[in-house]
Amino acid sequence: MKVKDNLILREIAGSWIIVPVAEMVVEFNGLMNLNESGAFLWKKLSEGAEMDELLSGLLSEYDVDEETAKADIQEFVAQLREKGLLQ
Amino acid sequence: METAYELLIEKLSRQASIKKIPLNGAFELTARCNFDCKMCYIHKKNDCAKVDELTTDQWIRLASEARDAGMLSLIMTGGEIFLRKDFREIYESIAKMGFNITLYSNASLIDSKTAKWLGRIPPTTLEITLYGASAETYEKVSGNAEAYEKVVNAIDMLLAEGINIELKTTVISENMDDYDAMAEFSYKRGLRFGLVDYLYPARSASHAVNVCRLTPEKLVEFRKKMVETNKRLTGIYLDGKQLPGPSDRMDKLAQELNSIKPDRERIKSAFGCNAGSSDFWVTWDGRMVPCGAMEEPVLHPLETGFVNAWSELTKGCSRIPICKECRKCDLIDYCMVCPAKLKSETGRYNKPGKYLCELARLSRENFSEVDRKNIDKDIG
């Protein structure tokens, strides 16, 4: 799985923000605010990570149990898919 | 009503202002313009202006340094930006860096090729200033009658390319009677229509401002008419609804905003806006100043590096004195006062300006709170 090109993750004034560039400016139309773990997953997804990599990454990076991590990842990926942000 | 997008921007602005992060910047790419508006502070014609402009590489380098320092929103303005032969090169390089980009233009140089090119790599917003609703008014204001038709065509070509456009006007005696027609042109196309109606009498080229800007009395009469016009047009073209803003994705932000502590230093600052705390302006010849209306404190980011210049700018702004007389004035809530305006009106930061005082007094007499909020929303 990979997020679409031309969506740049930036840390701005202490917040994680997705900024669209080029043709994504019109399609995306705005900015998106991610929390810390969302930004972590986004970075992984911009490298084309699969579900198992997302899960292992989240478990090693955060103090969270596997069931909760899985549910969070599924929700995050579903939101990205719904917004059409995955390739 | 604010959109969630605007709330996110507001949240970031508050955080940036507290942390002194240069979130919002304007790059004045050129002082040259193909218009000769009498009220404008920056419309040079000669080649000297071109010689002293920053180069392509200098603008790109500044943008890169500003991004690394935390800049999100970048305005590219002039003069007229499309006069620069290297504008595409500058824009294409900077547009890849991850900014919210707003372009300011009079749109008269945008042909179908340019519109198509912009459609492929669009800015977040393209703000176009209208100077009238006819060739005759364009001639009176800008000395460029033939531009009117070109601008109308450009706007429709840009809309066809899906580019997010906002229209605005600068009102002076010569075009105030065209306001209704300009606003209707905008509303018909579903576009926001903004207004600049306060003109600074200082910044070098604008010697004619005192002649062409509206007196406080005329300005208040104009604003009354504007409020009525906008109500009427909203009813006709928008079925009473507000024009759409950018995307509506971040609903929880309104609550988060309230959790951000107010900036204690801000209370002690002369500025009511974010100039020098999260906002800056770089002039066509490379000077960093707090905003386009101020000429000091002035720093030189190309010589010292962006971060050092920004740091010194924030310190310089914190030393600008508060106008104590204005702070305790009972008209303060109705007044447009700021350090830039006071300096421009009176030559000092701490001396009330008669024009502003009179405008505030008349605003209190003539407008309800609701009207004032609507006016504030439309005035840029």
Short mmCIF file of C-alpha atoms in Angstrom, two decimals:
data_model
loop_
_atom_site.label_atom_id
_atom_site.label_comp_id
_atom_site.label_asym_id
_atom_site.label_seq_id
_atom_site.Cartn_x
_atom_site.Cartn_y
_atom_site.Cartn_z
CA MET A 1 0.00 0.00 0.00
CA LYS A 2 1.22 3.46 -0.84
CA VAL A 3 -0.16 6.94 -0.39
CA LYS A 4 -0.56 9.01 -3.53
CA ASP A 5 2.30 11.12 -4.82
CA ASN A 6 2.35 14.88 -4.30
CA LEU A 7 1.07 14.73 -0.73
CA ILE A 8 3.82 15.99 1.54
CA LEU A 9 3.91 15.31 5.27
CA ARG A 10 5.36 18.25 7.19
CA GLU A 11 5.77 19.03 10.87
CA ILE A 12 4.64 22.61 11.24
CA ALA A 13 4.40 24.54 14.51
CA GLY A 14 4.23 21.26 16.43
CA SER A 15 1.51 19.71 14.25
CA TRP A 16 1.73 17.06 11.54
CA ILE A 17 0.19 18.41 8.37
CA ILE A 18 -0.37 16.86 4.94
CA VAL A 19 0.20 19.51 2.27
CA PRO A 20 -0.84 18.75 -1.32
CA VAL A 21 1.35 19.96 -4.18
CA ALA A 22 1.05 20.03 -7.98
CA GLU A 23 -2.17 18.47 -9.34
CA MET A 24 -3.15 17.19 -5.86
CA VAL A 25 -3.87 20.80 -4.77
CA VAL A 26 -7.25 20.74 -6.48
CA GLU A 27 -8.11 17.08 -5.78
CA PHE A 28 -7.16 17.30 -2.09
CA ASN A 29 -8.44 20.86 -1.62
CA GLY A 30 -7.06 21.91 1.76
CA LEU A 31 -4.80 20.51 4.44
CA MET A 32 -5.03 17.48 6.72
CA ASN A 33 -3.94 17.31 10.32
CA LEU A 34 -2.52 13.99 11.60
CA ASN A 35 -1.72 12.94 15.14
CA GLU A 36 1.66 11.47 16.08
CA SER A 37 0.79 7.86 15.26
CA GLY A 38 -1.04 8.90 12.09
CA ALA A 39 2.13 10.68 10.94
CA PHE A 40 4.14 7.55 11.76
CA LEU A 41 1.81 5.38 9.66
CA TRP A 42 1.81 7.95 6.85
CA LYS A 43 5.62 7.85 6.66
CA LYS A 44 5.50 4.05 6.44
CA LEU A 45 2.79 4.21 3.78
CA SER A 46 4.74 6.69 1.70
CA GLU A 47 7.40 3.97 1.48
CA GLY A 48 4.80 1.41 0.40
CA ALA A 49 4.43 -0.54 3.67
CA GLU A 50 1.96 -3.45 3.93
CA MET A 51 -0.36 -4.15 6.87
CA ASP A 52 2.11 -6.42 8.69
CA GLU A 53 4.86 -3.81 8.44
CA LEU A 54 2.52 -1.13 9.74
CA LEU A 55 1.60 -3.35 12.68
CA SER A 56 5.14 -4.31 13.61
CA GLY A 57 6.22 -0.68 13.27
CA LEU A 58 3.45 0.60 15.49
CA LEU A 59 4.06 -2.11 18.12
CA SER A 60 7.77 -1.33 18.30
CA GLU A 61 7.30 2.44 18.33
CA TYR A 62 4.34 2.81 20.72
CA ASP A 63 3.24 1.27 23.98
CA VAL A 64 0.10 -0.35 22.58
CA ASP A 65 -1.34 -3.88 22.51
CA GLU A 66 -1.67 -5.75 19.22
CA GLU A 67 -5.44 -5.73 19.09
CA THR A 68 -5.67 -1.96 19.58
CA ALA A 69 -2.85 -1.33 17.10
CA LYS A 70 -4.57 -3.48 14.46
CA ALA A 71 -7.86 -1.68 14.94
CA ASP A 72 -6.15 1.74 14.74
CA ILE A 73 -4.32 0.80 11.55
CA GLN A 74 -7.45 -0.55 9.92
CA GLU A 75 -9.36 2.60 10.79
CA PHE A 76 -6.56 4.83 9.52
CA VAL A 77 -6.18 2.94 6.25
CA ALA A 78 -9.95 2.87 5.76
CA GLN A 79 -10.05 6.65 6.17
CA LEU A 80 -7.27 7.13 3.66
CA ARG A 81 -9.03 4.82 1.22
CA GLU A 82 -12.34 6.64 1.70
CA LYS A 83 -10.64 9.96 0.99
CA GLY A 84 -8.98 8.49 -2.08
CA LEU A 85 -5.47 9.07 -0.77
CA LEU A 86 -4.07 5.62 -1.51
CA GLN A 87 -2.61 4.66 -4.89
CA MET B 1 -19.12 30.47 9.36
CA GLU B 2 -15.53 29.37 9.55
CA THR B 3 -14.57 26.17 7.76
CA ALA B 4 -12.45 23.52 9.47
CA TYR B 5 -9.68 24.43 7.05
CA GLU B 6 -9.69 27.97 8.37
CA LEU B 7 -9.69 26.65 11.93
CA LEU B 8 -6.62 24.55 11.20
CA ILE B 9 -4.85 27.57 9.75
CA GLU B 10 -5.90 29.61 12.79
CA LYS B 11 -4.64 26.90 15.14
CA LEU B 12 -1.30 26.75 13.38
CA SER B 13 -1.06 30.55 13.37
CA ARG B 14 -1.61 30.75 17.11
CA GLN B 15 0.96 28.06 17.79
CA ALA B 16 3.43 29.66 15.40
CA SER B 17 2.90 33.09 16.91
CA ILE B 18 3.65 31.77 20.41
CA LYS B 19 6.72 29.84 19.24
CA LYS B 20 7.87 32.60 16.85
CA ILE B 21 7.82 30.33 13.82
CA PRO B 22 7.72 32.08 10.41
CA LEU B 23 4.53 30.33 9.28
CA ASN B 24 3.30 32.90 6.77
CA GLY B 25 5.42 34.82 4.31
CA ALA B 26 5.05 36.97 1.24
CA PHE B 27 7.60 37.14 -1.55
CA GLU B 28 7.32 40.35 -3.54
CA LEU B 29 8.84 38.93 -6.70
CA THR B 30 8.98 42.18 -8.64
CA ALA B 31 8.34 45.90 -8.26
CA ARG B 32 7.45 46.17 -11.94
CA CYS B 33 3.86 46.35 -13.13
CA ASN B 34 2.07 46.76 -16.45
CA PHE B 35 -0.55 48.84 -14.62
CA ASP B 36 0.00 52.34 -13.32
CA CYS B 37 -2.53 52.58 -10.51
CA LYS B 38 -2.30 55.90 -8.76
CA MET B 39 -2.96 54.41 -5.31
CA CYS B 40 -0.39 51.65 -5.59
CA TYR B 41 2.91 51.64 -3.71
CA ILE B 42 4.70 49.34 -6.12
CA HIS B 43 4.42 49.80 -9.86
CA LYS B 44 7.82 50.67 -11.23
CA LYS B 45 8.39 50.87 -14.96
CA ASN B 46 12.10 51.23 -15.37
CA ASP B 47 14.82 48.64 -15.84
CA CYS B 48 16.57 49.68 -12.61
CA ALA B 49 13.85 47.85 -10.74
CA LYS B 50 14.58 44.75 -12.79
CA VAL B 51 18.30 44.95 -12.11
CA ASP B 52 17.77 45.10 -8.35
CA GLU B 53 15.25 42.23 -8.25
CA LEU B 54 16.36 39.02 -6.60
CA THR B 55 17.36 36.36 -9.09
CA THR B 56 15.55 33.11 -9.79
CA ASP B 57 17.97 31.15 -7.64
CA GLN B 58 17.81 33.63 -4.78
CA TRP B 59 14.01 33.33 -4.51
CA ILE B 60 14.18 29.55 -4.68
CA ARG B 61 16.90 29.44 -2.02
CA LEU B 62 14.93 31.78 0.24
CA ALA B 63 11.84 29.60 -0.11
CA SER B 64 13.82 26.51 0.77
CA GLU B 65 15.30 28.15 3.87
CA ALA B 66 11.88 29.49 4.89
CA ARG B 67 10.32 26.03 4.52
CA ASP B 68 13.01 24.51 6.71
CA ALA B 69 12.25 27.21 9.29
CA GLY B 70 8.55 26.23 9.29
CA MET B 71 6.83 28.33 6.64
CA LEU B 72 3.54 26.89 5.40
CA SER B 73 1.72 29.71 3.60
CA LEU B 74 3.49 31.64 0.90
CA ILE B 75 2.10 34.58 -1.04
CA MET B 76 3.80 35.47 -4.31
CA THR B 77 3.05 39.06 -5.20
CA GLY B 78 4.39 42.06 -7.09
CA GLY B 79 4.13 44.41 -8.94
CA GLU B 80 2.76 41.97 -11.44
CA ILE B 81 4.29 38.53 -10.99
CA PHE B 82 3.63 37.41 -14.57
CA LEU B 83 5.94 40.17 -15.84
CA ARG B 84 8.90 38.15 -14.64
CA LYS B 85 10.17 36.03 -17.52
CA ASP B 86 11.40 33.45 -15.01
CA PHE B 87 8.14 33.31 -13.06
CA ARG B 88 7.37 29.77 -14.23
CA GLU B 89 10.80 28.57 -13.17
CA ILE B 90 10.49 30.17 -9.72
CA TYR B 91 6.93 28.96 -9.24
CA GLU B 92 7.49 25.40 -10.40
CA SER B 93 10.49 24.97 -8.11
CA ILE B 94 8.76 26.46 -5.08
CA ALA B 95 5.44 24.70 -5.71
CA LYS B 96 7.14 21.32 -5.14
CA MET B 97 8.36 22.29 -1.67
CA GLY B 98 5.10 21.77 0.23
CA PHE B 99 3.57 25.22 0.70
CA ASN B 100 0.07 26.58 0.66
CA ILE B 101 0.66 29.01 -2.20
CA THR B 102 -1.38 32.10 -2.96
CA LEU B 103 -0.64 34.15 -6.06
CA TYR B 104 -1.61 37.82 -6.32
CA SER B 105 -2.10 39.09 -9.86
CA ASN B 106 -4.06 41.55 -11.96
CA ALA B 107 -4.56 38.61 -14.41
CA SER B 108 -4.10 40.78 -17.50
CA LEU B 109 -1.07 38.77 -18.69
CA ILE B 110 -2.69 35.37 -18.26
CA ASP B 111 -3.44 33.86 -21.67
CA SER B 112 -4.80 30.41 -22.46
CA LYS B 113 -1.33 28.81 -22.38
CA THR B 114 -0.60 30.26 -18.96
CA ALA B 115 -4.00 29.19 -17.65
CA LYS B 116 -3.41 25.62 -18.86
CA TRP B 117 0.07 25.57 -17.32
CA LEU B 118 -1.32 26.78 -13.99
CA GLY B 119 -4.04 24.16 -14.23
CA ARG B 120 -1.39 21.46 -14.23
CA ILE B 121 0.35 22.81 -11.15
CA PRO B 122 -2.26 24.99 -9.45
CA PRO B 123 -1.71 27.30 -6.50
CA THR B 124 -3.93 26.89 -3.45
CA THR B 125 -5.51 30.20 -4.39
CA LEU B 126 -5.08 32.76 -7.14
CA GLU B 127 -6.24 36.16 -5.90
CA ILE B 128 -7.07 38.54 -8.69
CA THR B 129 -7.63 42.24 -8.13
CA LEU B 130 -10.33 43.87 -10.23
CA TYR B 131 -9.97 47.60 -10.81
CA GLY B 132 -13.39 48.26 -12.27
CA ALA B 133 -16.24 46.76 -14.24
CA SER B 134 -15.47 48.39 -17.59
CA ALA B 135 -12.58 49.36 -19.85
CA GLU B 136 -13.32 52.98 -19.01
CA THR B 137 -12.82 52.46 -15.28
CA TYR B 138 -9.69 50.37 -15.87
CA GLU B 139 -8.30 53.30 -17.84
CA LYS B 140 -9.12 55.75 -15.04
CA VAL B 141 -7.60 53.60 -12.29
CA SER B 142 -4.73 51.73 -13.94
CA GLY B 143 -4.16 53.55 -17.22
CA ASN B 144 -4.77 50.25 -19.04
CA ALA B 145 -8.20 50.16 -20.71
CA GLU B 146 -7.57 47.10 -22.87
CA ALA B 147 -6.71 45.04 -19.80
CA TYR B 148 -10.36 44.82 -18.75
CA GLU B 149 -11.39 42.37 -21.44
CA LYS B 150 -8.20 40.37 -21.00
CA VAL B 151 -8.87 40.03 -17.27
CA VAL B 152 -12.46 38.87 -17.80
CA ASN B 153 -11.28 36.27 -20.33
CA ALA B 154 -8.43 35.16 -18.06
CA ILE B 155 -10.78 34.60 -15.12
CA ASP B 156 -13.05 32.39 -17.18
CA MET B 157 -10.10 30.45 -18.61
CA LEU B 158 -8.68 29.89 -15.13
CA LEU B 159 -12.04 28.72 -13.82
CA ALA B 160 -12.26 26.28 -16.73
CA GLU B 161 -8.91 24.86 -15.60
CA GLY B 162 -10.35 24.25 -12.12
CA ILE B 163 -8.15 26.81 -10.39
CA ASN B 164 -9.37 28.18 -7.08
CA ILE B 165 -9.83 31.91 -7.64
CA GLU B 166 -10.72 34.71 -5.29
CA LEU B 167 -11.51 38.17 -6.57
CA LYS B 168 -11.06 41.43 -4.75
CA THR B 169 -10.87 45.12 -5.45
CA THR B 170 -9.13 48.16 -4.09
CA VAL B 171 -11.70 50.91 -3.79
CA ILE B 172 -10.82 54.51 -4.63
CA SER B 173 -12.89 57.46 -5.80
CA GLU B 174 -12.48 56.46 -9.45
CA ASN B 175 -13.97 52.95 -9.16
CA MET B 176 -16.29 53.03 -6.15
CA ASP B 177 -19.36 53.28 -8.38
CA ASP B 178 -18.35 50.02 -10.08
CA TYR B 179 -18.47 48.01 -6.83
CA ASP B 180 -21.92 46.49 -7.45
CA ALA B 181 -21.02 45.36 -10.95
CA MET B 182 -17.68 43.90 -9.82
CA ALA B 183 -19.31 42.07 -6.92
CA GLU B 184 -22.03 40.72 -9.19
CA PHE B 185 -19.39 39.52 -11.68
CA SER B 186 -17.83 37.62 -8.81
CA TYR B 187 -20.98 36.21 -7.21
CA LYS B 188 -22.28 35.06 -10.60
CA ARG B 189 -19.22 32.84 -10.85
CA GLY B 190 -19.58 31.60 -7.26
CA LEU B 191 -16.40 33.40 -6.19
CA ARG B 192 -15.53 35.20 -3.01
CA PHE B 193 -15.20 38.94 -3.44
CA GLY B 194 -12.87 40.74 -1.08
CA LEU B 195 -12.12 44.37 -0.57
CA VAL B 196 -9.19 46.59 0.21
CA ASP B 197 -10.58 49.95 1.21
CA TYR B 198 -7.92 51.36 3.51
CA LEU B 199 -4.96 52.85 1.65
CA TYR B 200 -1.68 53.66 3.33
CA PRO B 201 -0.52 57.19 2.53
CA ALA B 202 3.21 56.45 2.89
CA ARG B 203 5.30 53.70 1.26
CA SER B 204 7.17 55.68 -1.39
CA ALA B 205 5.26 55.46 -4.68
CA SER B 206 1.83 56.22 -3.31
CA HIS B 207 1.96 60.02 -3.17
CA ALA B 208 -1.44 60.25 -4.83
CA VAL B 209 -3.17 58.21 -2.14
CA ASN B 210 -4.39 61.23 -0.22
CA VAL B 211 -6.12 62.42 -3.37
CA CYS B 212 -7.74 59.17 -4.48
CA ARG B 213 -8.55 57.39 -1.22
CA LEU B 214 -12.02 57.87 0.17
CA THR B 215 -12.54 60.25 3.06
CA PRO B 216 -13.74 58.54 6.26
CA GLU B 217 -17.26 59.85 5.55
CA LYS B 218 -17.28 58.52 1.98
CA LEU B 219 -15.75 55.25 3.09
CA VAL B 220 -18.48 54.64 5.66
CA GLU B 221 -21.15 55.49 3.10
CA PHE B 222 -19.45 53.08 0.70
CA ARG B 223 -19.35 50.30 3.29
CA LYS B 224 -23.06 50.77 4.03
CA LYS B 225 -23.83 50.33 0.36
CA MET B 226 -21.47 47.35 0.15
CA VAL B 227 -23.22 45.55 3.02
CA GLU B 228 -26.57 45.96 1.25
CA THR B 229 -25.16 44.89 -2.12
CA ASN B 230 -23.58 41.75 -0.69
CA LYS B 231 -26.83 40.82 1.09
CA ARG B 232 -28.76 41.27 -2.14
CA LEU B 233 -26.27 39.26 -4.22
CA THR B 234 -26.12 36.47 -1.64
CA GLY B 235 -29.90 36.20 -1.92
CA ILE B 236 -29.87 36.15 -5.72
CA TYR B 237 -26.88 33.94 -6.50
CA LEU B 238 -26.35 31.84 -3.40
CA ASP B 239 -29.90 31.37 -2.20
CA GLY B 240 -28.87 33.05 1.05
CA LYS B 241 -26.01 30.61 1.72
CA GLN B 242 -22.39 31.59 2.27
CA LEU B 243 -19.84 30.96 -0.45
CA PRO B 244 -18.06 27.65 0.05
CA GLY B 245 -14.67 27.68 1.71
CA PRO B 246 -11.92 25.06 1.38
CA SER B 247 -12.45 21.48 2.57
CA ASP B 248 -14.28 20.66 5.75
CA ARG B 249 -12.28 17.82 7.20
CA MET B 250 -11.17 18.81 10.66
CA ASP B 251 -14.16 19.23 12.95
CA LYS B 252 -12.40 18.71 16.27
CA LEU B 253 -10.13 21.67 15.75
CA ALA B 254 -12.56 24.24 17.07
CA GLN B 255 -12.23 22.66 20.53
CA GLU B 256 -8.46 22.41 20.24
CA LEU B 257 -8.22 26.11 19.46
CA ASN B 258 -9.64 26.96 22.84
CA SER B 259 -6.98 24.89 24.54
CA ILE B 260 -4.10 26.94 23.14
CA LYS B 261 -2.92 29.39 25.75
CA PRO B 262 -2.84 33.04 24.77
CA ASP B 263 0.58 34.47 24.02
CA ARG B 264 1.53 36.62 27.01
CA GLU B 265 4.08 38.54 25.00
CA ARG B 266 1.40 39.34 22.44
CA ILE B 267 -0.52 41.37 25.01
CA LYS B 268 2.57 43.54 25.43
CA SER B 269 3.04 43.86 21.66
CA ALA B 270 2.04 46.84 19.53
CA PHE B 271 0.76 44.45 16.86
CA GLY B 272 -2.79 43.13 16.74
CA CYS B 273 -1.84 40.87 13.84
CA ASN B 274 0.90 38.26 13.51
CA ALA B 275 3.43 40.48 11.70
CA GLY B 276 6.83 39.76 13.20
CA SER B 277 5.53 36.90 15.36
CA SER B 278 4.63 34.40 12.61
CA ASP B 279 4.35 36.57 9.50
CA PHE B 280 6.94 38.30 7.36
CA TRP B 281 7.38 39.94 3.97
CA VAL B 282 10.39 39.91 1.64
CA THR B 283 10.54 42.85 -0.76
CA TRP B 284 11.49 42.58 -4.44
CA ASP B 285 15.06 43.69 -3.62
CA GLY B 286 15.52 41.19 -0.78
CA ARG B 287 14.66 43.09 2.41
CA MET B 288 12.74 41.25 5.12
CA VAL B 289 10.12 43.45 6.86
CA PRO B 290 7.12 42.63 9.10
CA CYS B 291 4.50 43.30 6.38
CA GLY B 292 4.13 44.95 3.00
CA ALA B 293 3.13 48.24 4.59
CA MET B 294 6.18 48.56 6.83
CA GLU B 295 9.75 49.53 6.02
CA GLU B 296 11.26 48.72 9.41
CA PRO B 297 12.60 46.78 11.16
CA VAL B 298 14.48 45.70 8.06
CA LEU B 299 16.70 42.62 7.79
CA HIS B 300 18.69 41.08 4.95
CA PRO B 301 18.08 37.32 4.74
CA LEU B 302 20.31 36.83 1.70
CA GLU B 303 23.26 38.17 3.63
CA THR B 304 22.61 36.75 7.09
CA GLY B 305 20.57 33.66 6.25
CA PHE B 306 16.81 33.37 6.63
CA VAL B 307 16.78 32.07 10.20
CA ASN B 308 18.96 34.88 11.54
CA ALA B 309 16.96 37.51 9.71
CA TRP B 310 13.70 36.11 11.06
CA SER B 311 15.03 36.01 14.60
CA GLU B 312 16.12 39.65 14.39
CA LEU B 313 12.80 40.64 12.85
CA THR B 314 10.86 39.23 15.78
CA LYS B 315 13.13 41.09 18.21
CA GLY B 316 12.81 44.32 16.23
CA CYS B 317 9.02 44.07 16.19
CA SER B 318 8.88 43.52 19.94
CA ARG B 319 10.62 46.89 20.36
CA ILE B 320 8.03 48.85 18.40
CA PRO B 321 6.20 51.05 20.90
CA ILE B 322 2.52 50.69 21.68
CA CYS B 323 0.30 53.71 21.09
CA LYS B 324 -0.97 54.10 24.65
CA GLU B 325 -3.50 56.71 23.65
CA CYS B 326 -5.03 54.27 21.15
CA ARG B 327 -5.03 51.37 23.65
CA LYS B 328 -7.13 53.31 26.15
CA CYS B 329 -9.38 54.95 23.55
CA ASP B 330 -13.04 53.92 23.77
CA LEU B 331 -13.12 53.60 19.96
CA ILE B 332 -10.46 50.86 19.92
CA ASP B 333 -12.96 48.10 19.11
CA TYR B 334 -14.09 50.01 16.03
CA CYS B 335 -10.64 51.05 14.86
CA MET B 336 -8.33 49.55 12.19
CA VAL B 337 -5.29 50.84 14.06
CA CYS B 338 -1.94 49.01 13.79
CA PRO B 339 1.71 50.08 13.90
CA ALA B 340 1.95 50.14 10.09
CA LYS B 341 -1.05 52.43 9.73
CA LEU B 342 0.02 54.79 12.51
CA LYS B 343 3.52 55.11 11.10
CA SER B 344 2.10 55.67 7.65
CA GLU B 345 -0.49 58.22 8.79
CA THR B 346 1.56 60.16 11.34
CA GLY B 347 5.21 59.18 10.93
CA ARG B 348 5.15 57.70 14.44
CA TYR B 349 4.04 54.44 16.02
CA ASN B 350 2.58 56.02 19.12
CA LYS B 351 0.57 58.91 17.75
CA PRO B 352 -3.11 58.46 16.81
CA GLY B 353 -3.92 59.10 13.15
CA LYS B 354 -6.82 61.50 12.50
CA TYR B 355 -8.09 59.52 9.50
CA LEU B 356 -8.28 56.32 11.56
CA CYS B 357 -9.89 58.06 14.54
CA GLU B 358 -12.59 59.59 12.36
CA LEU B 359 -13.23 56.30 10.57
CA ALA B 360 -13.59 54.50 13.92
CA ARG B 361 -15.98 57.17 15.25
CA LEU B 362 -18.17 56.93 12.16
CA SER B 363 -18.09 53.12 12.22
CA ARG B 364 -19.39 53.11 15.79
CA GLU B 365 -22.18 55.51 14.82
CA ASN B 366 -23.23 53.74 11.65
CA PHE B 367 -22.77 49.99 11.98
CA SER B 368 -24.23 47.26 14.13
CA GLU B 369 -21.96 44.53 15.47
CA VAL B 370 -23.29 42.14 12.83
CA ASP B 371 -22.55 44.64 10.05
CA ARG B 372 -19.05 45.19 11.39
CA LYS B 373 -18.36 41.46 11.44
CA ASN B 374 -19.56 41.17 7.83
CA ILE B 375 -17.41 44.12 6.80
CA ASP B 376 -14.36 42.69 8.57
CA LYS B 377 -14.89 39.40 6.72
CA ASP B 378 -14.86 41.13 3.34
CA ILE B 379 -12.01 43.55 3.95
CA GLY B 380 -8.58 42.18 3.16
#
